[in-house]
Amino acid sequence: MRVLVTGGSGYIGSHAVRDLAAAGHEVVILDNLSTGNPALAKGFRLVQGDIADRELLKSLLADVDAVMHFAASAYVGESVSNPRKYFHNNVESALLLMDSVLESSVRQFVFSSTCATYGIPDKLPITETSHQKPINPYGVTKLFFEDVLSAYSVAHGLRYVALRYFNAAGAHPNGEIGEIHHPETHLIPLTLKAALGTAPPLTVFGKDLDTPDGTCIRDFIHVSDLATAHTAAVAYLENGGASTAINLGTGKGTSIAELLAIVEEVSGKPVPHVYAAPRAGDPPALYSDPSKAKEVLGWKSKYDIRDIIETAYQWELKLPSFLAQ
Ligand SMILES: NC(=O)c1ccc[n+]([C@@H]2O[C@H](COP(=O)([O-])OP(=O)(O)OC[C@H]3O[C@@H](n4cnc5c(N)ncnc54)[C@H](O)[C@@H]3O)[C@@H](O)[C@H]2O)c1
Ligand SMILES: O=c1ccn([C@@H]2O[C@H](COP(=O)(O)OP(=O)(O)O[C@H]3O[C@H](CO)[C@@H](O)[C@H](O)[C@H]3O)[C@@H](O)[C@H]2O)c(=O)[nH]1
């Protein structure tokens, strides 16, 4: 298949394009480089442009069979302080992308959704039928776009897979690419940087939450596992699969306190940290029931939290030389 990958120069997209190419697909990346890094797209055709550029999309979509849509603004905390940015990029621009898709012959679509669409879950682990009541603007935009896809699949014959990732983490096991965000606000890179002394002590948001050790719980899923799930989603659509939404997680939650202990073990260094109030828009505990992914896509995660920290640590050591290339 020929796949247009929006946001393929970002963290998760750059891992997915490598897996797609390894499976024999032809990839074109569209990325405006607002948060992406061109070095992550090395070896692939990268078109620098915006998903809202109708003219550009018309020409790109003429030559592809499917779209994989990663491009978005994706910081939970920032979406609370600057919601306009999120409604603009994740809804307004994304709707223009869909107009372009519907005006083309492309009818297969894979979307980067998120467990942030669930809000505070009604039960744990979270299944795809758990209620979706997001508690931050980022989650609202992602849920809205899922609803757009659902309506367009009924009205326009679009077939889509909305992949609801839990917390993407880790780096490519071959050491070539890994997590880069500007600014970096994610827990694992900030924890590693704190251990290495390349960033200030970690601020842990919340220590008296309603969780067994009082710190927040997340289901960290290795970015290479996410990548293989995307390739499986493309195969599912290629084989005529119906539109659906699927959780991508390990099924296991790790608390921040547990995570700090693993980072200390892997790095052999203490993680300097301080506690602060919970971050606005953060649910205390999120972890998946990943069984639908196994049933529908034949996919399950291969890496665990220790693998995640080990690959992320190796990447963190390499990052200065990667950025200096
Ligand atoms: N990181 C996570 O834990 C996580 C979890 C669930 C869902 N997601 C979703 O996965 C996707 C990728 O996340 P990521 O962590 O790789 O983020 P990222 O910021 O590294 O990647 C996003 C990419 O999209 C590009 N982009 C943004 N807006 C664009 C636009 N209007 N036109 C063209 N390109 C644009 C950016 O330059 C960047 O390369 C996002 O949709 C995010 O919401 C991420
Ligand atoms: O310096 C920090 C950074 C984070 N956290 C906490 O760590 C947890 C994870 O935070 P973070 O790494 O920022 O990820 P999330 O806010 O959970 O968001 C990520 O994971 C979501 C799915 O859960 C995706 O949808 C988002 O795009 C992605 O950024 C949260 O409880 C944060 O409060 C801290 O305590 N200190």
Short mmCIF file of C-alpha atoms and ligand atoms in Angstrom, two decimals:
data_model
loop_
_atom_site.label_atom_id
_atom_site.label_comp_id
_atom_site.label_asym_id
_atom_site.label_seq_id
_atom_site.Cartn_x
_atom_site.Cartn_y
_atom_site.Cartn_z
CA MET A 1 0.00 0.00 0.00
CA ARG A 2 0.99 3.63 -0.47
CA VAL A 3 0.40 5.41 2.82
CA LEU A 4 0.35 9.14 3.52
CA VAL A 5 1.55 9.63 7.09
CA THR A 6 0.68 13.00 8.60
CA GLY A 7 2.97 13.85 11.51
CA GLY A 8 5.48 11.21 10.41
CA SER A 9 8.36 13.41 11.49
CA GLY A 10 7.19 13.27 15.09
CA TYR A 11 7.94 10.79 17.85
CA ILE A 12 5.37 8.03 17.25
CA GLY A 13 4.92 8.67 13.51
CA SER A 14 8.64 8.24 12.81
CA HIS A 15 8.59 4.81 14.44
CA ALA A 16 5.45 3.84 12.53
CA VAL A 17 6.91 4.80 9.13
CA ARG A 18 9.87 2.52 9.71
CA ASP A 19 7.60 -0.39 10.56
CA LEU A 20 5.37 0.30 7.54
CA ALA A 21 8.38 0.39 5.24
CA ALA A 22 9.74 -2.82 6.75
CA ALA A 23 6.37 -4.44 5.96
CA GLY A 24 6.74 -3.38 2.31
CA HIS A 25 4.52 -0.30 2.24
CA GLU A 26 5.44 2.90 0.43
CA VAL A 27 5.40 5.92 2.74
CA VAL A 28 5.07 9.66 2.15
CA ILE A 29 5.33 11.90 5.21
CA LEU A 30 3.45 15.18 5.50
CA ASP A 31 4.62 17.26 8.45
CA ASN A 32 4.70 20.99 9.17
CA LEU A 33 7.59 20.43 11.60
CA SER A 34 5.81 22.45 14.30
CA THR A 35 6.95 19.89 16.87
CA GLY A 36 8.51 17.25 14.60
CA ASN A 37 12.18 16.90 13.79
CA PRO A 38 13.29 16.32 10.19
CA ALA A 39 16.12 14.06 11.39
CA LEU A 40 13.45 11.57 12.56
CA ALA A 41 12.22 11.31 8.95
CA LYS A 42 15.66 10.60 7.52
CA GLY A 43 15.48 8.07 4.68
CA PHE A 44 11.83 8.85 3.90
CA ARG A 45 10.12 11.28 1.54
CA LEU A 46 9.18 14.24 3.75
CA VAL A 47 6.84 16.90 2.39
CA GLN A 48 6.92 19.94 4.64
CA GLY A 49 3.40 21.29 4.80
CA ASP A 50 0.19 21.55 6.78
CA ILE A 51 -2.75 19.14 6.90
CA ALA A 52 -5.02 22.14 6.25
CA ASP A 53 -3.37 22.94 2.89
CA ARG A 54 -6.10 21.75 0.49
CA GLU A 55 -4.06 22.20 -2.69
CA LEU A 56 -1.10 20.26 -1.32
CA LEU A 57 -3.34 17.49 -0.01
CA LYS A 58 -5.09 17.16 -3.36
CA SER A 59 -1.82 16.29 -5.06
CA LEU A 60 -0.56 14.04 -2.23
CA LEU A 61 -3.82 12.09 -1.95
CA ALA A 62 -3.92 11.39 -5.68
CA ASP A 63 -1.09 8.90 -5.21
CA VAL A 64 -1.97 7.00 -2.01
CA ASP A 65 -4.25 4.20 -0.82
CA ALA A 66 -4.51 5.07 2.87
CA VAL A 67 -3.89 7.88 5.34
CA MET A 68 -2.35 7.50 8.78
CA HIS A 69 -3.08 10.65 10.77
CA PHE A 70 -0.66 11.43 13.62
CA ALA A 71 -0.40 15.20 13.10
CA ALA A 72 -1.87 17.01 16.10
CA SER A 73 -1.13 19.16 19.08
CA ALA A 74 -0.68 16.64 21.85
CA TYR A 75 0.17 18.09 25.27
CA VAL A 76 -2.56 17.50 27.84
CA GLY A 77 -1.34 20.34 30.13
CA GLU A 78 -1.01 22.88 27.32
CA SER A 79 -4.51 22.08 26.09
CA VAL A 80 -5.87 23.29 29.43
CA SER A 81 -3.96 26.60 29.28
CA ASN A 82 -4.30 27.16 25.50
CA PRO A 83 -7.42 25.31 24.30
CA ARG A 84 -7.75 27.47 21.14
CA LYS A 85 -4.57 25.94 19.76
CA TYR A 86 -6.07 22.45 20.23
CA PHE A 87 -9.47 23.23 18.72
CA HIS A 88 -7.72 24.92 15.81
CA ASN A 89 -5.19 22.21 14.98
CA ASN A 90 -6.92 19.01 16.09
CA VAL A 91 -10.42 19.96 14.93
CA GLU A 92 -10.42 22.81 12.40
CA SER A 93 -7.31 21.75 10.47
CA ALA A 94 -8.18 18.07 10.86
CA LEU A 95 -11.66 18.73 9.35
CA LEU A 96 -9.96 20.33 6.34
CA LEU A 97 -7.78 17.24 6.03
CA MET A 98 -10.96 15.14 5.99
CA ASP A 99 -12.51 17.36 3.30
CA SER A 100 -9.43 16.66 1.19
CA VAL A 101 -9.69 12.92 1.89
CA LEU A 102 -13.38 12.76 1.01
CA GLU A 103 -12.73 14.63 -2.24
CA SER A 104 -10.10 12.02 -3.13
CA SER A 105 -10.60 8.32 -3.73
CA VAL A 106 -8.88 7.36 -0.43
CA ARG A 107 -11.24 5.57 1.95
CA GLN A 108 -8.86 3.90 4.43
CA PHE A 109 -7.82 5.89 7.45
CA VAL A 110 -5.89 5.21 10.67
CA PHE A 111 -6.21 7.80 13.44
CA SER A 112 -4.06 8.51 16.51
CA SER A 113 -6.67 8.69 19.25
CA THR A 114 -5.93 8.48 22.93
CA CYS A 115 -6.98 7.15 26.31
CA ALA A 116 -7.48 10.85 27.17
CA THR A 117 -10.89 10.46 25.47
CA TYR A 118 -12.04 8.37 28.45
CA GLY A 119 -11.53 11.07 31.10
CA ILE A 120 -11.90 9.61 34.58
CA PRO A 121 -12.71 6.00 33.73
CA ASP A 122 -15.88 4.39 35.03
CA LYS A 123 -13.91 1.16 35.50
CA LEU A 124 -10.36 -0.14 35.32
CA PRO A 125 -8.96 -1.61 33.17
CA ILE A 126 -10.48 0.57 30.46
CA THR A 127 -12.26 -1.23 27.62
CA GLU A 128 -13.34 0.37 24.35
CA THR A 129 -16.91 0.50 25.65
CA SER A 130 -15.97 2.40 28.82
CA HIS A 131 -17.62 5.81 28.87
CA GLN A 132 -15.81 8.59 26.99
CA LYS A 133 -16.02 11.82 28.99
CA PRO A 134 -12.73 13.67 28.49
CA ILE A 135 -11.63 16.04 31.24
CA ASN A 136 -9.21 18.16 29.19
CA PRO A 137 -9.58 20.02 25.87
CA TYR A 138 -7.03 17.74 24.17
CA GLY A 139 -9.19 14.69 24.92
CA VAL A 140 -12.29 16.59 23.77
CA THR A 141 -10.69 17.29 20.36
CA LYS A 142 -9.67 13.65 19.92
CA LEU A 143 -13.11 12.34 20.86
CA PHE A 144 -14.74 14.84 18.50
CA PHE A 145 -12.56 13.61 15.67
CA GLU A 146 -13.50 10.00 16.42
CA ASP A 147 -17.14 11.09 16.04
CA VAL A 148 -16.30 12.79 12.74
CA LEU A 149 -14.75 9.57 11.45
CA SER A 150 -17.77 7.57 12.58
CA ALA A 151 -20.18 9.93 10.77
CA TYR A 152 -18.07 9.95 7.62
CA SER A 153 -17.85 6.19 7.62
CA VAL A 154 -21.67 5.99 7.60
CA ALA A 155 -22.16 8.78 5.04
CA HIS A 156 -19.13 8.40 2.78
CA GLY A 157 -17.93 4.81 2.97
CA LEU A 158 -14.74 5.75 4.85
CA ARG A 159 -13.25 2.80 6.75
CA TYR A 160 -11.13 3.75 9.72
CA VAL A 161 -9.33 2.42 12.76
CA ALA A 162 -9.10 4.85 15.70
CA LEU A 163 -6.19 3.65 17.82
CA ARG A 164 -6.53 4.86 21.40
CA TYR A 165 -2.98 4.81 22.66
CA PHE A 166 -2.15 4.87 26.32
CA ASN A 167 1.21 6.53 27.19
CA ALA A 168 3.73 6.16 24.38
CA ALA A 169 7.26 5.71 25.70
CA GLY A 170 10.66 4.19 24.99
CA ALA A 171 12.86 4.37 21.91
CA HIS A 172 13.61 2.27 18.85
CA PRO A 173 15.58 -0.79 20.02
CA ASN A 174 18.11 -0.21 17.20
CA GLY A 175 19.00 3.08 18.90
CA GLU A 176 18.47 5.20 15.76
CA ILE A 177 15.41 7.20 16.83
CA GLY A 178 13.52 7.97 19.99
CA GLU A 179 11.47 10.53 21.85
CA ILE A 180 12.04 14.20 21.04
CA HIS A 181 9.47 16.82 22.01
CA HIS A 182 9.97 20.59 22.13
CA PRO A 183 9.35 21.45 24.85
CA GLU A 184 9.72 18.09 26.57
CA THR A 185 6.94 17.74 29.13
CA HIS A 186 6.60 13.94 29.25
CA LEU A 187 7.27 12.04 32.42
CA ILE A 188 9.86 9.45 31.31
CA PRO A 189 12.27 11.76 29.43
CA LEU A 190 12.07 14.31 32.24
CA THR A 191 12.76 11.58 34.81
CA LEU A 192 15.81 10.37 32.86
CA LYS A 193 17.09 13.92 32.35
CA ALA A 194 16.71 14.56 36.10
CA ALA A 195 18.71 11.39 36.85
CA LEU A 196 21.43 12.42 34.39
CA GLY A 197 21.49 15.98 35.72
CA THR A 198 20.65 17.47 32.30
CA ALA A 199 17.35 18.91 33.59
CA PRO A 200 16.15 20.19 36.96
CA PRO A 201 14.76 17.74 39.53
CA LEU A 202 11.54 16.11 38.38
CA THR A 203 8.34 17.68 39.64
CA VAL A 204 5.91 14.87 40.50
CA PHE A 205 2.37 16.15 40.07
CA GLY A 206 0.35 14.75 42.96
CA LYS A 207 1.32 12.51 45.86
CA ASP A 208 -2.00 12.01 47.66
CA LEU A 209 -4.08 10.82 44.76
CA ASP A 210 -6.63 8.06 45.08
CA THR A 211 -4.13 5.34 44.02
CA PRO A 212 -2.31 2.69 46.12
CA ASP A 213 0.89 4.77 46.57
CA GLY A 214 -0.72 8.19 46.05
CA THR A 215 1.05 8.89 42.73
CA CYS A 216 -0.50 8.84 39.31
CA ILE A 217 -0.79 5.56 37.37
CA ARG A 218 -0.31 5.25 33.59
CA ASP A 219 -0.09 2.36 31.12
CA PHE A 220 3.22 2.95 29.33
CA ILE A 221 3.31 1.34 25.91
CA HIS A 222 6.53 0.97 23.94
CA VAL A 223 6.61 3.11 20.82
CA SER A 224 7.77 0.14 18.72
CA ASP A 225 4.71 -1.80 19.88
CA LEU A 226 2.57 1.13 18.77
CA ALA A 227 4.33 1.04 15.41
CA THR A 228 3.56 -2.64 14.80
CA ALA A 229 -0.08 -2.04 15.76
CA HIS A 230 -0.31 0.62 13.04
CA THR A 231 1.00 -1.78 10.43
CA ALA A 232 -1.54 -4.34 11.65
CA ALA A 233 -4.31 -1.72 11.36
CA VAL A 234 -3.36 -1.04 7.73
CA ALA A 235 -3.48 -4.77 6.98
CA TYR A 236 -6.88 -5.00 8.70
CA LEU A 237 -8.28 -2.23 6.48
CA GLU A 238 -6.62 -3.68 3.38
CA ASN A 239 -8.44 -6.95 4.10
CA GLY A 240 -11.79 -5.16 4.21
CA GLY A 241 -12.04 -4.66 7.99
CA ALA A 242 -14.92 -2.52 9.27
CA SER A 243 -14.47 0.80 11.07
CA THR A 244 -13.56 0.40 14.72
CA ALA A 245 -11.78 1.88 17.75
CA ILE A 246 -9.10 -0.07 19.59
CA ASN A 247 -7.09 0.47 22.78
CA LEU A 248 -3.31 0.16 22.50
CA GLY A 249 -1.75 -0.50 25.87
CA THR A 250 -0.04 -3.23 27.84
CA GLY A 251 -2.89 -3.75 30.28
CA LYS A 252 -0.58 -2.93 33.18
CA GLY A 253 -0.44 0.33 35.11
CA THR A 254 2.78 1.73 36.58
CA SER A 255 2.72 4.44 39.23
CA ILE A 256 5.15 7.36 39.11
CA ALA A 257 6.77 6.11 42.34
CA GLU A 258 7.31 2.66 40.75
CA LEU A 259 8.67 4.29 37.63
CA LEU A 260 11.23 6.34 39.55
CA ALA A 261 12.50 3.15 41.20
CA ILE A 262 12.96 1.45 37.79
CA VAL A 263 14.77 4.50 36.39
CA GLU A 264 17.10 4.48 39.41
CA GLU A 265 17.83 0.78 38.86
CA VAL A 266 18.44 1.09 35.12
CA SER A 267 20.52 4.27 35.28
CA GLY A 268 22.25 3.47 38.56
CA LYS A 269 21.53 7.07 39.60
CA PRO A 270 19.06 8.63 42.03
CA VAL A 271 16.22 10.67 40.52
CA PRO A 272 16.10 14.06 42.27
CA HIS A 273 12.44 15.00 42.58
CA VAL A 274 10.00 17.30 44.32
CA TYR A 275 6.23 17.04 44.72
CA ALA A 276 3.64 19.54 43.54
CA ALA A 277 -0.13 19.70 43.21
CA PRO A 278 -1.78 17.45 40.60
CA ARG A 279 -1.68 18.88 37.06
CA ALA A 280 -5.03 20.24 35.83
CA GLY A 281 -6.74 17.85 33.43
CA ASP A 282 -4.92 14.71 34.65
CA PRO A 283 -6.94 11.61 35.62
CA PRO A 284 -5.27 9.79 38.56
CA ALA A 285 -5.19 6.31 36.99
CA LEU A 286 -5.42 5.04 33.42
CA TYR A 287 -4.66 1.55 32.16
CA SER A 288 -6.05 -0.51 29.34
CA ASP A 289 -7.79 -3.73 28.67
CA PRO A 290 -5.88 -4.56 25.48
CA SER A 291 -7.87 -7.69 24.54
CA LYS A 292 -9.73 -6.16 21.58
CA ALA A 293 -6.42 -5.37 19.85
CA LYS A 294 -5.51 -9.05 20.09
CA GLU A 295 -8.90 -10.21 18.78
CA VAL A 296 -9.21 -7.72 15.93
CA LEU A 297 -5.64 -6.97 14.90
CA GLY A 298 -3.82 -10.05 16.23
CA TRP A 299 -1.60 -7.57 18.08
CA LYS A 300 -0.27 -7.54 21.61
CA SER A 301 2.53 -5.59 23.25
CA LYS A 302 5.95 -7.20 23.31
CA TYR A 303 7.89 -4.79 25.51
CA ASP A 304 7.38 -4.16 29.24
CA ILE A 305 8.11 -1.15 31.42
CA ARG A 306 11.70 -2.25 32.05
CA ASP A 307 12.34 -2.50 28.26
CA ILE A 308 10.77 0.92 27.89
CA ILE A 309 13.08 2.50 30.45
CA GLU A 310 16.15 0.71 29.11
CA THR A 311 15.58 1.85 25.50
CA ALA A 312 14.61 5.35 26.64
CA TYR A 313 17.76 5.58 28.77
CA GLN A 314 20.02 4.53 25.87
CA TRP A 315 18.26 7.10 23.69
CA GLU A 316 18.65 9.83 26.30
CA LEU A 317 22.41 9.17 26.35
CA LYS A 318 22.52 9.44 22.56
CA LEU A 319 20.23 12.48 22.21
CA PRO A 320 22.89 15.25 22.36
CA SER A 321 24.87 13.70 19.47
CA PHE A 322 21.65 13.01 17.50
CA LEU A 323 20.57 16.65 17.85
CA ALA A 324 24.03 17.89 16.89
CA GLN A 325 24.02 15.95 13.53
N1 LIG B 1 2.77 10.63 22.94
C1 LIG B 1 1.76 9.95 23.47
O1 LIG B 1 1.86 9.38 24.54
C2 LIG B 1 0.43 9.86 22.76
C3 LIG B 1 -0.60 9.10 23.33
C4 LIG B 1 -1.84 9.03 22.69
C5 LIG B 1 -2.03 9.65 21.47
N2 LIG B 1 -1.00 10.37 20.92
C6 LIG B 1 -1.23 10.99 19.61
O2 LIG B 1 -0.24 10.49 18.71
C7 LIG B 1 0.08 11.48 17.75
C8 LIG B 1 1.58 11.67 17.70
O3 LIG B 1 2.05 12.06 18.98
P1 LIG B 1 3.61 12.31 19.26
O4 LIG B 1 3.85 12.11 20.69
O5 LIG B 1 4.39 11.57 18.24
O6 LIG B 1 3.70 13.87 18.99
P2 LIG B 1 4.72 14.71 18.10
O7 LIG B 1 4.48 16.14 18.45
O8 LIG B 1 6.08 14.17 18.22
O9 LIG B 1 4.20 14.42 16.61
C9 LIG B 1 3.19 15.18 15.98
C10 LIG B 1 3.70 15.55 14.60
O10 LIG B 1 2.67 16.22 13.88
C11 LIG B 1 3.21 17.37 13.25
N3 LIG B 1 2.07 18.31 13.09
C12 LIG B 1 1.33 18.88 14.08
N4 LIG B 1 0.37 19.63 13.54
C13 LIG B 1 0.49 19.53 12.20
C14 LIG B 1 -0.24 20.07 11.10
N5 LIG B 1 -1.28 20.90 11.29
N6 LIG B 1 0.14 19.75 9.84
C15 LIG B 1 1.22 18.93 9.63
N7 LIG B 1 1.93 18.39 10.62
C16 LIG B 1 1.57 18.69 11.90
C17 LIG B 1 4.30 17.84 14.18
O11 LIG B 1 5.28 18.66 13.55
C18 LIG B 1 4.88 16.52 14.66
O12 LIG B 1 5.90 16.05 13.81
C19 LIG B 1 -0.70 12.72 18.14
O13 LIG B 1 -1.88 12.75 17.35
C20 LIG B 1 -1.04 12.48 19.59
O14 LIG B 1 -2.24 13.14 19.96
C21 LIG B 1 0.22 10.49 21.53
O1 LIG B 2 7.06 16.54 34.88
C1 LIG B 2 6.12 15.76 34.96
C2 LIG B 2 5.43 15.29 33.81
C3 LIG B 2 4.34 14.44 33.99
N1 LIG B 2 3.98 14.06 35.25
C4 LIG B 2 2.82 13.17 35.42
O2 LIG B 2 3.06 11.98 34.71
C5 LIG B 2 1.84 11.50 34.12
C6 LIG B 2 2.06 11.34 32.64
O3 LIG B 2 2.23 12.64 32.07
P1 LIG B 2 2.82 12.89 30.62
O4 LIG B 2 4.06 12.11 30.42
O5 LIG B 2 2.88 14.38 30.41
O6 LIG B 2 1.72 12.24 29.67
P2 LIG B 2 0.14 12.50 29.62
O7 LIG B 2 -0.22 13.83 30.15
O8 LIG B 2 -0.53 11.32 30.24
O9 LIG B 2 -0.10 12.57 28.06
C7 LIG B 2 0.48 11.65 27.15
O10 LIG B 2 -0.29 10.49 27.14
C8 LIG B 2 -1.65 10.72 26.71
C9 LIG B 2 -2.37 9.41 26.89
O11 LIG B 2 -2.45 9.16 28.29
C10 LIG B 2 -1.59 11.22 25.28
O12 LIG B 2 -2.86 11.35 24.74
C11 LIG B 2 -0.83 12.54 25.22
O13 LIG B 2 -0.74 12.98 23.87
C12 LIG B 2 0.55 12.31 25.77
O14 LIG B 2 1.24 13.56 25.84
C13 LIG B 2 0.76 12.53 34.46
O15 LIG B 2 0.07 12.12 35.61
C14 LIG B 2 1.54 13.77 34.84
O16 LIG B 2 0.90 14.57 35.79
C15 LIG B 2 4.66 14.48 36.36
O17 LIG B 2 4.33 14.13 37.48
N2 LIG B 2 5.72 15.32 36.18
#
